[in-house]
mmCIF file of C-alpha atoms in Angstrom:
data_model
loop_
_atom_site.group_PDB
_atom_site.id
_atom_site.type_symbol
_atom_site.label_atom_id
_atom_site.label_comp_id
_atom_site.label_asym_id
_atom_site.label_seq_id
_atom_site.Cartn_x
_atom_site.Cartn_y
_atom_site.Cartn_z
ATOM 1 C CA MET A 123 0.000 0.000 0.000
ATOM 2 C CA LEU A 124 1.318 3.429 -0.975
ATOM 3 C CA LEU A 125 1.898 5.802 1.930
ATOM 4 C CA MET A 126 -0.755 8.290 0.831
ATOM 5 C CA GLU A 127 -3.225 5.438 0.425
ATOM 6 C CA LYS A 128 -2.524 4.590 4.061
ATOM 7 C CA VAL A 129 -3.144 8.234 5.000
ATOM 8 C CA ALA A 130 -6.530 8.065 3.263
ATOM 9 C CA LEU A 131 -7.347 4.788 5.036
ATOM 10 C CA LEU A 132 -6.402 6.166 8.463
ATOM 11 C CA THR A 133 -8.519 9.245 7.797
ATOM 12 C CA ARG A 134 -11.531 7.084 6.901
ATOM 13 C CA GLN A 135 -10.941 5.082 10.076
ATOM 14 C CA ASN A 136 -10.961 8.348 12.063
ATOM 15 C CA GLU A 137 -7.494 7.785 13.523
ATOM 16 C CA THR A 138 -5.197 10.455 14.956
ATOM 17 C CA PHE A 139 -1.689 10.639 13.467
ATOM 18 C CA ALA A 140 0.808 13.005 11.848
ATOM 19 C CA LEU A 141 2.236 13.108 8.347
ATOM 20 C CA ALA A 142 5.803 14.456 8.115
ATOM 21 C CA MET A 143 6.900 15.601 4.658
ATOM 22 C CA ILE A 144 10.160 17.145 3.454
ATOM 23 C CA ILE A 145 9.261 20.470 1.869
ATOM 24 C CA GLU A 146 12.748 21.910 1.327
ATOM 25 C CA SER A 147 16.336 20.666 1.449
ATOM 26 C CA LYS A 148 19.641 22.388 0.752
ATOM 27 C CA GLY A 149 23.080 20.907 0.363
ATOM 28 C CA SER A 150 23.921 17.388 1.417
ATOM 29 C CA THR A 151 21.043 15.603 3.190
ATOM 30 C CA PRO A 152 20.078 11.908 3.525
ATOM 31 C CA ARG A 153 16.998 12.544 1.368
ATOM 32 C CA HIS A 154 15.608 15.456 -0.606
ATOM 33 C CA VAL A 155 12.077 14.057 -0.728
ATOM 34 C CA GLY A 156 10.303 11.834 1.736
ATOM 35 C CA LYS A 157 7.091 11.277 3.695
ATOM 36 C CA MET A 158 6.479 9.517 6.999
ATOM 37 C CA ILE A 159 3.386 8.654 9.031
ATOM 38 C CA VAL A 160 3.935 8.995 12.779
ATOM 39 C CA TYR A 161 1.509 7.549 15.328
ATOM 40 C CA ARG A 162 0.811 8.661 18.908
ATOM 41 C CA ASP A 163 3.315 6.150 20.314
ATOM 42 C CA GLY A 164 6.109 7.251 17.970
ATOM 43 C CA THR A 165 5.930 4.268 15.624
ATOM 44 C CA ILE A 166 6.302 5.162 11.960
ATOM 45 C CA GLU A 167 5.628 4.159 8.382
ATOM 46 C CA GLY A 168 7.806 5.626 5.638
ATOM 47 C CA THR A 169 10.885 7.788 6.176
ATOM 48 C CA VAL A 170 12.253 11.307 5.874
ATOM 49 C CA GLY A 171 15.829 10.110 5.718
ATOM 50 C CA GLY A 172 16.578 8.208 8.897
ATOM 51 C CA GLY A 173 19.280 9.061 11.387
ATOM 52 C CA LEU A 174 19.211 11.723 14.080
ATOM 53 C CA ALA A 175 17.155 14.190 12.046
ATOM 54 C CA GLU A 176 14.369 11.653 11.629
ATOM 55 C CA HIS A 177 14.530 10.910 15.357
ATOM 56 C CA TYR A 178 13.935 14.599 16.087
ATOM 57 C CA VAL A 179 11.120 14.759 13.539
ATOM 58 C CA ILE A 180 9.390 11.825 15.226
ATOM 59 C CA GLU A 181 9.641 13.569 18.596
ATOM 60 C CA GLU A 182 8.167 16.751 17.112
ATOM 61 C CA CYS A 183 5.370 14.772 15.460
ATOM 62 C CA VAL A 184 4.359 13.177 18.767
ATOM 63 C CA LYS A 185 4.308 16.641 20.394
ATOM 64 C CA ALA A 186 2.273 18.026 17.491
ATOM 65 C CA ILE A 187 -0.268 15.215 17.830
ATOM 66 C CA GLU A 188 -0.682 15.896 21.543
ATOM 67 C CA ASN A 189 -1.027 19.646 20.892
ATOM 68 C CA GLY A 190 -3.331 19.108 17.928
ATOM 69 C CA GLN A 191 -1.348 21.631 15.859
ATOM 70 C CA SER A 192 0.534 21.263 12.592
ATOM 71 C CA ASN A 193 3.900 23.014 12.251
ATOM 72 C CA ILE A 194 7.177 23.241 10.325
ATOM 73 C CA VAL A 195 10.566 22.197 11.724
ATOM 74 C CA GLU A 196 14.026 22.872 10.296
ATOM 75 C CA TYR A 197 17.348 21.171 11.044
ATOM 76 C CA LYS A 198 20.928 21.990 10.166
ATOM 77 C CA LEU A 199 22.635 18.650 9.629
ATOM 78 C CA ASN A 200 25.991 20.001 10.730
ATOM 79 C CA LYS A 201 27.365 19.443 14.224
ATOM 80 C CA TYR A 202 29.779 22.356 13.807
ATOM 81 C CA ALA A 203 27.130 24.912 12.837
ATOM 82 C CA LYS A 204 25.302 27.123 15.305
ATOM 83 C CA ASP A 205 22.047 25.361 16.270
ATOM 84 C CA GLY A 206 23.163 22.362 14.230
ATOM 85 C CA ILE A 207 22.456 18.763 15.217
ATOM 86 C CA ASP A 208 25.090 16.037 15.598
ATOM 87 C CA MET A 209 25.330 15.009 11.941
ATOM 88 C CA ASP A 210 28.057 15.373 9.292
ATOM 89 C CA CYS A 211 25.901 15.801 6.170
ATOM 90 C CA GLY A 212 26.233 19.583 6.178
ATOM 91 C CA GLY A 213 22.917 20.479 4.546
ATOM 92 C CA THR A 214 19.609 21.710 5.932
ATOM 93 C CA VAL A 215 16.143 20.204 5.755
ATOM 94 C CA ARG A 216 12.669 21.599 6.443
ATOM 95 C CA VAL A 217 9.796 19.283 7.285
ATOM 96 C CA PHE A 218 6.081 20.042 7.373
ATOM 97 C CA ILE A 219 4.255 18.149 10.103
ATOM 98 C CA GLU A 220 0.531 17.863 9.375
ATOM 99 C CA VAL A 221 -1.653 16.597 12.212
ATOM 100 C CA TYR A 222 -4.741 14.548 11.417
ATOM 101 C CA THR A 223 -6.991 14.658 14.482
ATOM 102 C CA SER A 224 -9.841 12.213 14.929
ATOM 103 C CA ARG A 225 -13.300 13.745 14.850
ATOM 104 C CA PRO A 226 -15.869 13.141 17.609
ATOM 105 C CA GLU A 227 -17.615 9.808 17.085
ATOM 106 C CA LEU A 228 -21.288 10.528 17.717
ATOM 107 C CA VAL A 229 -23.673 7.988 19.212
ATOM 108 C CA LEU A 230 -27.163 9.386 18.668
ATOM 109 C CA VAL A 231 -29.612 7.614 20.956
ATOM 110 C CA GLY A 232 -32.963 8.401 19.439
ATOM 111 C CA ALA A 233 -34.007 8.455 15.788
ATOM 112 C CA GLY A 234 -36.781 11.014 16.088
ATOM 113 C CA HIS A 235 -36.843 14.686 15.079
ATOM 114 C CA ILE A 236 -33.813 15.787 17.111
ATOM 115 C CA GLY A 237 -31.761 12.723 16.190
ATOM 116 C CA TYR A 238 -32.546 13.338 12.528
ATOM 117 C CA ALA A 239 -31.522 17.007 12.791
ATOM 118 C CA VAL A 240 -28.260 16.184 14.595
ATOM 119 C CA ALA A 241 -27.469 13.520 11.990
ATOM 120 C CA LYS A 242 -27.938 16.040 9.168
ATOM 121 C CA LEU A 243 -25.550 18.442 10.859
ATOM 122 C CA ALA A 244 -23.065 15.615 11.449
ATOM 123 C CA ASP A 245 -23.254 14.815 7.727
ATOM 124 C CA PHE A 246 -22.324 18.423 6.926
ATOM 125 C CA LEU A 247 -19.398 18.358 9.390
ATOM 126 C CA GLU A 248 -18.339 14.874 8.210
ATOM 127 C CA TYR A 249 -18.509 13.538 11.771
ATOM 128 C CA PRO A 250 -18.911 9.764 11.982
ATOM 129 C CA TYR A 251 -22.063 8.701 13.805
ATOM 130 C CA CYS A 252 -24.315 5.787 14.576
ATOM 131 C CA ILE A 253 -28.026 5.729 15.444
ATOM 132 C CA VAL A 254 -29.476 3.796 18.376
ATOM 133 C CA ASP A 255 -33.218 3.303 18.793
ATOM 134 C CA ASP A 256 -35.916 0.825 19.817
ATOM 135 C CA ARG A 257 -38.153 1.578 16.818
ATOM 136 C CA VAL A 258 -37.567 -0.291 13.572
ATOM 137 C CA ASP A 259 -39.664 2.152 11.548
ATOM 138 C CA TYR A 260 -37.623 5.183 12.656
ATOM 139 C CA CYS A 261 -34.092 3.794 12.692
ATOM 140 C CA THR A 262 -33.770 3.041 8.980
ATOM 141 C CA ARG A 263 -31.143 3.403 6.306
ATOM 142 C CA GLU A 264 -33.569 5.562 4.314
ATOM 143 C CA ARG A 265 -33.704 8.148 7.119
ATOM 144 C CA PHE A 266 -30.006 7.922 7.954
ATOM 145 C CA PRO A 267 -28.178 6.965 4.732
ATOM 146 C CA HIS A 268 -24.769 8.170 5.959
ATOM 147 C CA ALA A 269 -24.807 6.616 9.433
ATOM 148 C CA ALA A 270 -21.864 4.301 10.078
ATOM 149 C CA ASN A 271 -24.194 1.860 11.848
ATOM 150 C CA LEU A 272 -27.801 1.462 12.922
ATOM 151 C CA PHE A 273 -28.468 -0.347 16.201
ATOM 152 C CA VAL A 274 -32.117 -1.288 16.651
ATOM 153 C CA ASN A 275 -33.593 -3.408 19.432
ATOM 154 C CA GLU A 276 -36.855 -3.285 21.340
ATOM 155 C CA ASP A 277 -34.643 -3.232 24.434
ATOM 156 C CA ILE A 278 -32.843 0.126 24.206
ATOM 157 C CA GLU A 279 -30.136 -1.087 26.591
ATOM 158 C CA LYS A 280 -29.223 -3.946 24.252
ATOM 159 C CA ALA A 281 -29.252 -1.588 21.283
ATOM 160 C CA LEU A 282 -26.879 0.826 23.024
ATOM 161 C CA LEU A 283 -24.558 -1.923 24.260
ATOM 162 C CA ALA A 284 -24.209 -3.080 20.648
ATOM 163 C CA ALA A 285 -22.708 0.334 19.813
ATOM 164 C CA ASN A 286 -19.536 -0.588 21.769
ATOM 165 C CA LEU A 287 -19.121 2.706 23.608
ATOM 166 C CA ASN A 288 -15.553 3.803 24.381
ATOM 167 C CA GLU A 289 -13.408 6.833 25.202
ATOM 168 C CA LYS A 290 -14.018 8.272 21.695
ATOM 169 C CA SER A 291 -17.809 8.113 22.007
ATOM 170 C CA TYR A 292 -19.845 11.328 22.240
ATOM 171 C CA VAL A 293 -23.268 10.113 23.334
ATOM 172 C CA ALA A 294 -26.365 12.305 22.851
ATOM 173 C CA ILE A 295 -29.603 10.922 24.279
ATOM 174 C CA PHE A 296 -33.062 11.925 23.072
ATOM 175 C CA THR A 297 -35.289 8.832 23.168
ATOM 176 C CA LYS A 298 -39.080 8.896 23.172
ATOM 177 C CA ASP A 299 -39.474 7.463 26.697
ATOM 178 C CA CYS A 300 -36.385 5.589 27.935
ATOM 179 C CA ASP A 301 -33.769 8.272 28.595
ATOM 180 C CA ASP A 302 -33.108 6.873 32.081
ATOM 181 C CA ILE A 303 -32.243 3.420 30.745
ATOM 182 C CA ALA A 304 -30.038 4.854 27.991
ATOM 183 C CA LEU A 305 -28.253 7.171 30.421
ATOM 184 C CA LYS A 306 -27.614 4.433 32.987
ATOM 185 C CA THR A 307 -26.204 2.226 30.222
ATOM 186 C CA ALA A 308 -23.928 4.946 28.813
ATOM 187 C CA LEU A 309 -22.539 5.760 32.264
ATOM 188 C CA GLN A 310 -21.029 2.276 32.446
ATOM 189 C CA PHE A 311 -18.449 3.329 29.860
ATOM 190 C CA PRO A 312 -15.601 5.930 29.740
ATOM 191 C CA CYS A 313 -17.335 8.065 27.116
ATOM 192 C CA ALA A 314 -15.828 11.386 26.035
ATOM 193 C CA TYR A 315 -19.222 13.066 26.392
ATOM 194 C CA ILE A 316 -22.720 12.156 27.559
ATOM 195 C CA GLY A 317 -25.620 14.535 27.070
ATOM 196 C CA MET A 318 -29.366 14.114 27.564
ATOM 197 C CA VAL A 319 -32.239 16.204 26.238
ATOM 198 C CA ALA A 320 -34.445 17.107 29.188
ATOM 199 C CA SER A 321 -35.887 20.034 31.073
ATOM 200 C CA LYS A 322 -34.217 20.823 34.394
ATOM 201 C CA ARG A 323 -37.138 19.204 36.233
ATOM 202 C CA ARG A 324 -36.982 16.092 34.049
ATOM 203 C CA ALA A 325 -33.198 15.838 34.480
ATOM 204 C CA ILE A 326 -33.532 16.021 38.283
ATOM 205 C CA HIS A 327 -36.195 13.295 38.197
ATOM 206 C CA VAL A 328 -33.997 11.012 36.060
ATOM 207 C CA PHE A 329 -30.916 11.649 38.211
ATOM 208 C CA GLU A 330 -32.793 10.849 41.432
ATOM 209 C CA LYS A 331 -34.139 7.649 39.895
ATOM 210 C CA LEU A 332 -30.658 6.550 38.822
ATOM 211 C CA LYS A 333 -29.203 7.371 42.247
ATOM 212 C CA SER A 334 -31.786 5.054 43.783
ATOM 213 C CA GLU A 335 -30.543 2.361 41.387
ATOM 214 C CA GLY A 336 -26.898 2.726 42.445
ATOM 215 C CA VAL A 337 -25.536 5.350 40.061
ATOM 216 C CA THR A 338 -23.125 7.616 41.943
ATOM 217 C CA PRO A 339 -23.269 11.434 42.049
ATOM 218 C CA GLU A 340 -19.750 11.456 40.538
ATOM 219 C CA GLN A 341 -21.041 9.563 37.509
ATOM 220 C CA LEU A 342 -23.976 11.918 37.091
ATOM 221 C CA GLU A 343 -21.670 14.941 37.192
ATOM 222 C CA GLN A 344 -20.408 13.815 33.776
ATOM 223 C CA VAL A 345 -23.826 14.307 32.202
ATOM 224 C CA HIS A 346 -24.648 17.442 30.202
ATOM 225 C CA SER A 347 -28.345 18.025 30.836
ATOM 226 C CA PRO A 348 -30.137 20.083 29.745
ATOM 227 C CA ILE A 349 -28.043 19.271 26.685
ATOM 228 C CA GLY A 350 -26.366 21.745 24.337
ATOM 229 C CA LEU A 351 -25.146 25.310 24.372
ATOM 230 C CA LYS A 352 -27.716 27.804 25.607
ATOM 231 C CA ILE A 353 -28.645 29.681 22.429
ATOM 232 C CA GLY A 354 -32.385 30.027 22.957
ATOM 233 C CA SER A 355 -33.168 27.034 20.744
ATOM 234 C CA GLU A 356 -36.760 26.412 19.682
ATOM 235 C CA THR A 357 -36.771 24.079 16.686
ATOM 236 C CA SER A 358 -35.172 20.643 16.353
ATOM 237 C CA GLU A 359 -32.590 22.115 14.000
ATOM 238 C CA GLU A 360 -31.655 24.841 16.497
ATOM 239 C CA ILE A 361 -31.415 22.283 19.294
ATOM 240 C CA ALA A 362 -29.105 20.229 17.051
ATOM 241 C CA ILE A 363 -26.828 23.251 16.571
ATOM 242 C CA GLY A 364 -26.611 23.692 20.347
ATOM 243 C CA ILE A 365 -25.795 20.004 20.835
ATOM 244 C CA ILE A 366 -23.076 19.919 18.184
ATOM 245 C CA GLY A 367 -21.693 23.219 19.482
ATOM 246 C CA GLU A 368 -21.372 21.768 22.973
ATOM 247 C CA ILE A 369 -19.706 18.619 21.629
ATOM 248 C CA ILE A 370 -17.177 20.715 19.697
ATOM 249 C CA LYS A 371 -16.506 22.785 22.835
ATOM 250 C CA VAL A 372 -15.970 19.683 25.002
ATOM 251 C CA ASN A 373 -13.736 18.104 22.367
ATOM 252 C CA ARG A 374 -11.550 21.235 22.127
ATOM 253 C CA GLU A 375 -11.330 21.541 25.913
ATOM 254 C CA LYS A 376 -10.175 17.930 26.246
ATOM 255 C CA ARG A 377 -7.350 18.601 23.777
ATOM 256 C CA THR A 378 -6.340 21.768 25.632
ATOM 257 C CA LEU A 379 -6.312 19.871 28.948
ATOM 258 C CA LYS A 380 -3.966 17.268 27.459
ATOM 259 C CA VAL A 381 -1.566 20.000 26.321
ATOM 260 C CA LYS A 382 -1.570 21.609 29.779
ATOM 261 C CA GLN A 383 -0.837 18.260 31.407
ATOM 262 C CA LEU A 384 2.089 17.683 29.033
ATOM 263 C CA ASN A 385 3.529 21.123 29.778
ATOM 264 C CA ARG A 386 3.522 20.694 33.551
#
């Protein structure tokens, strides 16, 4: 598989990685052209020339992935030059590091009006998503042609468990009548985000019910409810904008927190 084909595959799979590419070289260098995929753990595919320079590029790629920011690095391959690295080639090389960050993976629990509106917005943003519902006539490929998966079961808990929730999952709950079951199920997993459509009174009622069933206050603190940014939403489409806006905000804040932890 060609390297750029692998880049396309990783992008489709919603993976996070960096692509390092030589954009300029002067004088004697190991390579004048070259591309290299670098993963979070520093493993690579391809090369930008090997040796100490490549080692430094890998380190910079890992930092760029954690920061979520692309950048350009330059090395003088001359151990006698000011700011040079311990190499004898003598030339200089500039490398563009492009970061490919995974998009939020949406789990939309509810295929009704709000779920449909959120899915349409996810289509526009090219966010991967799946639909979970207990109604066969609502959760259909005709309604959600671009959904990665449809999970339908009369038991909403079984339907949601089939979605294999994980730390990449951004779960938005808006079922017709089983929000409490969906929420309790989602809280079993280390999801990146859990939100539930509900009025403040309804949210309190659901939270008290779940507490009586053994859900801890610490778990419930993770839940965004009422869901979405407060923008005075009225229609399903406006509610969807608030939900996606909140998901984007949470996703950005998680990246920023990682950077702060690294810089301690």
